[in-house]
PDB file of C-alpha atoms in Angstrom:
ATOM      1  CA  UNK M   1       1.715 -19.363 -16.069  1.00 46.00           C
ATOM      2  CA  UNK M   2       5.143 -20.686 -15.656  1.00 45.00           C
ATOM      3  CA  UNK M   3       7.916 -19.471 -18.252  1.00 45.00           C
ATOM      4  CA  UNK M   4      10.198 -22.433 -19.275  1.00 48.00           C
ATOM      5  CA  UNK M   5      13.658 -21.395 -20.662  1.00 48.00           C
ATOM      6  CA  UNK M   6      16.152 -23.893 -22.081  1.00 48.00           C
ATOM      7  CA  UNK M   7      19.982 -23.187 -20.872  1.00 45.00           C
ATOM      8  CA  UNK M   8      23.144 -25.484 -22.033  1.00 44.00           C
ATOM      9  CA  UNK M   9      24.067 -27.777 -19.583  1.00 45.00           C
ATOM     10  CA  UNK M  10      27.869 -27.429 -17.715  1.00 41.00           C
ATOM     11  CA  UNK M  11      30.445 -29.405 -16.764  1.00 39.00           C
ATOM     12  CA  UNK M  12      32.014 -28.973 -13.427  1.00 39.00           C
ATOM     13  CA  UNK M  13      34.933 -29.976 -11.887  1.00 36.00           C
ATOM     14  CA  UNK M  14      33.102 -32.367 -10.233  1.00 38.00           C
ATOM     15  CA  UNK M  15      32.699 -33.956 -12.980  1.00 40.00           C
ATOM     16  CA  UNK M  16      36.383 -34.266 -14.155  1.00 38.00           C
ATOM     17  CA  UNK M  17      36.189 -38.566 -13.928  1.00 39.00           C
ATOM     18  CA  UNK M  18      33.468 -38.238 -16.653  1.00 38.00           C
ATOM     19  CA  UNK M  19      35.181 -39.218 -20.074  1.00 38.00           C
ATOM     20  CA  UNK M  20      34.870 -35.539 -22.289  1.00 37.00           C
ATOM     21  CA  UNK M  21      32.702 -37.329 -24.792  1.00 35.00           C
ATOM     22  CA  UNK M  22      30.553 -37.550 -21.885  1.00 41.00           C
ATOM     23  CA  UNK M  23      30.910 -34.450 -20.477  1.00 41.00           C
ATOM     24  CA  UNK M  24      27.968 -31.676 -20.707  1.00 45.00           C
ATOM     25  CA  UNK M  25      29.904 -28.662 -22.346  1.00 37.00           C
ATOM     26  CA  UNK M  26      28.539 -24.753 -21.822  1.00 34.00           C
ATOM     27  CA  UNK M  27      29.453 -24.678 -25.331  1.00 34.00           C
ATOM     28  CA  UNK M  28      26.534 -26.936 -26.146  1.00 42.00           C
ATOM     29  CA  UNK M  29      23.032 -26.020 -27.296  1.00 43.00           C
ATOM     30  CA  UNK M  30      19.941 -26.798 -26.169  1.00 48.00           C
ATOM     31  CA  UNK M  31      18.237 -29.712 -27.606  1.00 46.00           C
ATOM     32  CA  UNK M  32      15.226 -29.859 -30.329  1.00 54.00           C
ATOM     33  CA  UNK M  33      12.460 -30.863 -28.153  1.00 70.00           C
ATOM     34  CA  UNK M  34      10.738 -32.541 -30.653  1.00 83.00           C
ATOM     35  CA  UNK M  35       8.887 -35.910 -29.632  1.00 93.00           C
ATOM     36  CA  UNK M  36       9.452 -37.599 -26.447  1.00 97.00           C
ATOM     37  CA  UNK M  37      11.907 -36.185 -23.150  1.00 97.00           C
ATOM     38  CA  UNK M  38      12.972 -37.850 -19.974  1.00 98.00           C
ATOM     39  CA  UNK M  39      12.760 -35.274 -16.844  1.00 98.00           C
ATOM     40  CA  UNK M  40      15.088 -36.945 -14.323  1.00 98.00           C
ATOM     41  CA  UNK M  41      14.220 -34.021 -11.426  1.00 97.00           C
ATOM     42  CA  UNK M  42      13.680 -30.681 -10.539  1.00 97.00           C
ATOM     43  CA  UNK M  43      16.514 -28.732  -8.590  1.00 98.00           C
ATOM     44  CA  UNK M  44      16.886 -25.492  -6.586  1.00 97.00           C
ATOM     45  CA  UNK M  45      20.673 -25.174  -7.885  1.00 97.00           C
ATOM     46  CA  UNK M  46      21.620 -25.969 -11.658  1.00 97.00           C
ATOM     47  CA  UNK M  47      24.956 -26.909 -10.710  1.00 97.00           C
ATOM     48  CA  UNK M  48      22.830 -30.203  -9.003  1.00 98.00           C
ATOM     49  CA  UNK M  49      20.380 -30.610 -12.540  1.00 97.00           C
ATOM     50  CA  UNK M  50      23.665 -30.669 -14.313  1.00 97.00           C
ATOM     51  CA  UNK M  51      25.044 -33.124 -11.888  1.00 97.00           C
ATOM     52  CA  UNK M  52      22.244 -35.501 -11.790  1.00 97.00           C
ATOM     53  CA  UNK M  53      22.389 -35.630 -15.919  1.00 97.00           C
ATOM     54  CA  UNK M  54      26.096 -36.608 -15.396  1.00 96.00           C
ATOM     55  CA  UNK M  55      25.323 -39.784 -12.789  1.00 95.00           C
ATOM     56  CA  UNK M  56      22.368 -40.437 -15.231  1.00 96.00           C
ATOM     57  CA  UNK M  57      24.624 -41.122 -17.829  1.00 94.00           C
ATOM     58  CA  UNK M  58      27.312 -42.632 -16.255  1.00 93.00           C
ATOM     59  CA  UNK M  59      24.903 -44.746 -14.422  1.00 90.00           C
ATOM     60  CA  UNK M  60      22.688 -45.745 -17.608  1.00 89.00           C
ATOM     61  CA  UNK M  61      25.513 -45.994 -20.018  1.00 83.00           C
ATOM     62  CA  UNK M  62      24.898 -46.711 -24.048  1.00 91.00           C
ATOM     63  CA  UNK M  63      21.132 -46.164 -23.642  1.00 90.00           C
ATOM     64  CA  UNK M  64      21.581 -41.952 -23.071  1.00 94.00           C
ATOM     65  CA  UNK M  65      24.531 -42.017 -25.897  1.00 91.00           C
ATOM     66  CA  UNK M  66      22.334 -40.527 -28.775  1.00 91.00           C
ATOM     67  CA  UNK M  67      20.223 -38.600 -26.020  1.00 94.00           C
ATOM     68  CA  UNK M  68      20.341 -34.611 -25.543  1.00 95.00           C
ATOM     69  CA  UNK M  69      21.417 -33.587 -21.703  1.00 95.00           C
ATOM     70  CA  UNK M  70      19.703 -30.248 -21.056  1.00 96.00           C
ATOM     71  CA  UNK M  71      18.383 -27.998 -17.789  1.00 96.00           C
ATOM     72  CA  UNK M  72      15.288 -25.951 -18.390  1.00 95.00           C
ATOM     73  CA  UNK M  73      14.710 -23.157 -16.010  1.00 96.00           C
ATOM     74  CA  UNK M  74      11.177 -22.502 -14.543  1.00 95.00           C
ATOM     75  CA  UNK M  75       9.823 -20.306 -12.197  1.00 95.00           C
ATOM     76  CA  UNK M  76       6.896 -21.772  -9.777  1.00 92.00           C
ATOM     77  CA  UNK M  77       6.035 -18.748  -8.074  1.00 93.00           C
ATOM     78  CA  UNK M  78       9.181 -16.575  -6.618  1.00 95.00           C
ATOM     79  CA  UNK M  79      11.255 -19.598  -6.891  1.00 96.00           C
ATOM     80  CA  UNK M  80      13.418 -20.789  -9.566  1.00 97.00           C
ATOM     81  CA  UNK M  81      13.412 -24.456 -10.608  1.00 97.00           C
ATOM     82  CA  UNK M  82      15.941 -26.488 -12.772  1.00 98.00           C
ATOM     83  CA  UNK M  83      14.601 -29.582 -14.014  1.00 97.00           C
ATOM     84  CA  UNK M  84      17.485 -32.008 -15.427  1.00 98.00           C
ATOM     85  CA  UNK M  85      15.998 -33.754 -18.968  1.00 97.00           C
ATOM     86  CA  UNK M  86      17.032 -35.950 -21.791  1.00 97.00           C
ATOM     87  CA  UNK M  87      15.523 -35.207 -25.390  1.00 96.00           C
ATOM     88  CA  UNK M  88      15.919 -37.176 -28.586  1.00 94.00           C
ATOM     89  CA  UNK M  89      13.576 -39.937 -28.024  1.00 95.00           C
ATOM     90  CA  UNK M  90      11.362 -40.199 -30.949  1.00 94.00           C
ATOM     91  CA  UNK M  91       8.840 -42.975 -29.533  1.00 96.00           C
ATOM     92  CA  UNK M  92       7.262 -43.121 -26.656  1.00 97.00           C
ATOM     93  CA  UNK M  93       8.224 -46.854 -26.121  1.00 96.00           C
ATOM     94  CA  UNK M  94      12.210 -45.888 -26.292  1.00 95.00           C
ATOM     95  CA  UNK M  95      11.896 -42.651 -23.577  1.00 97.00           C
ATOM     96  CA  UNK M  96      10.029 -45.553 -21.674  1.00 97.00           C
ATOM     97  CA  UNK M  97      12.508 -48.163 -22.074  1.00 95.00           C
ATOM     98  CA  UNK M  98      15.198 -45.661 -21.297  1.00 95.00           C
ATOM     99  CA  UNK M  99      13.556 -44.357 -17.946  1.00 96.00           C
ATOM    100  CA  UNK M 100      12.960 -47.927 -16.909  1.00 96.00           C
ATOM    101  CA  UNK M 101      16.777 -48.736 -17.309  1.00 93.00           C
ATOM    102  CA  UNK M 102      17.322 -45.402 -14.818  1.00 95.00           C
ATOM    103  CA  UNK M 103      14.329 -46.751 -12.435  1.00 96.00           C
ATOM    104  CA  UNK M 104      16.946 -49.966 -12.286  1.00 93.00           C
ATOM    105  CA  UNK M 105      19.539 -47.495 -11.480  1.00 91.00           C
ATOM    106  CA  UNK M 106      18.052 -46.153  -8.648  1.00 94.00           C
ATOM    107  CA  UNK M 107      17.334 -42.878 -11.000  1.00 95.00           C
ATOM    108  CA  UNK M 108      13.712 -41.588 -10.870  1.00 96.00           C
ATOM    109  CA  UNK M 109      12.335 -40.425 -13.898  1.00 97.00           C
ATOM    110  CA  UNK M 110       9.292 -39.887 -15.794  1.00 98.00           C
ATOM    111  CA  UNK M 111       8.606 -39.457 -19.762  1.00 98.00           C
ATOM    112  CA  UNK M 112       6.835 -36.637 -21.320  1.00 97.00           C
ATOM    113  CA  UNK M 113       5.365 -36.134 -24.873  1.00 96.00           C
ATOM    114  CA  UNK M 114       7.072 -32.775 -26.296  1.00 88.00           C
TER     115      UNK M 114
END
């Protein structure tokens, strides 16, 4: 069975255009993962996770303000997957609205009930 572990998620210098508010700080914690998250993809490098949270945002704007940017590490096999999520939606119909606002960004994502 797959072990999930949550880590913080880290800016980069390649993220250095993102406002600081915006920015995803090592300092942070991992999100509650209460109700409803928003998985955005699953990487081979977290570097590219914590990227892809970063365009997310920037891309989707006010609707990921109140949102939690995390990477959760999981092993499938021998290899190590980081999958880039959003937490904080309480309803089902706002993690839905949300990941139809990335859909219109050209962000695939897909809800799932924590």
């Amino acid at each position: 069975m797959p072990s999930a572990v949550a880590t913080p998620v880290v800016a980069h210098a390649a993220e250095a255009a993102v406002p600081e508010t915006k920015r995803f700080s090592a300092a942070q914690r991992a999100p509650s993962h209460a109700g409803w998250i928003i998985q955005i993809g699953a990487f081979d490098i977290e570097r590219d996770a914590q990227r892809q949270l970063t365009t997310a945002h920037a891309k989707a704007g006010p609707v990921l303000d109140n949102a939690d940017p995390y990477t959760e590490v999981v092993m499938k096999g021998d290899k190590t997957l980081y999958r880039a999520r959003f937490a904080g939606f309480q309803q089902k119909d706002q993690a839905e609205a949300v990941c139809k606002q990335l859909k219109l960004s050209n962000i695939d994502c897909i809800t799932i009930k924590n």
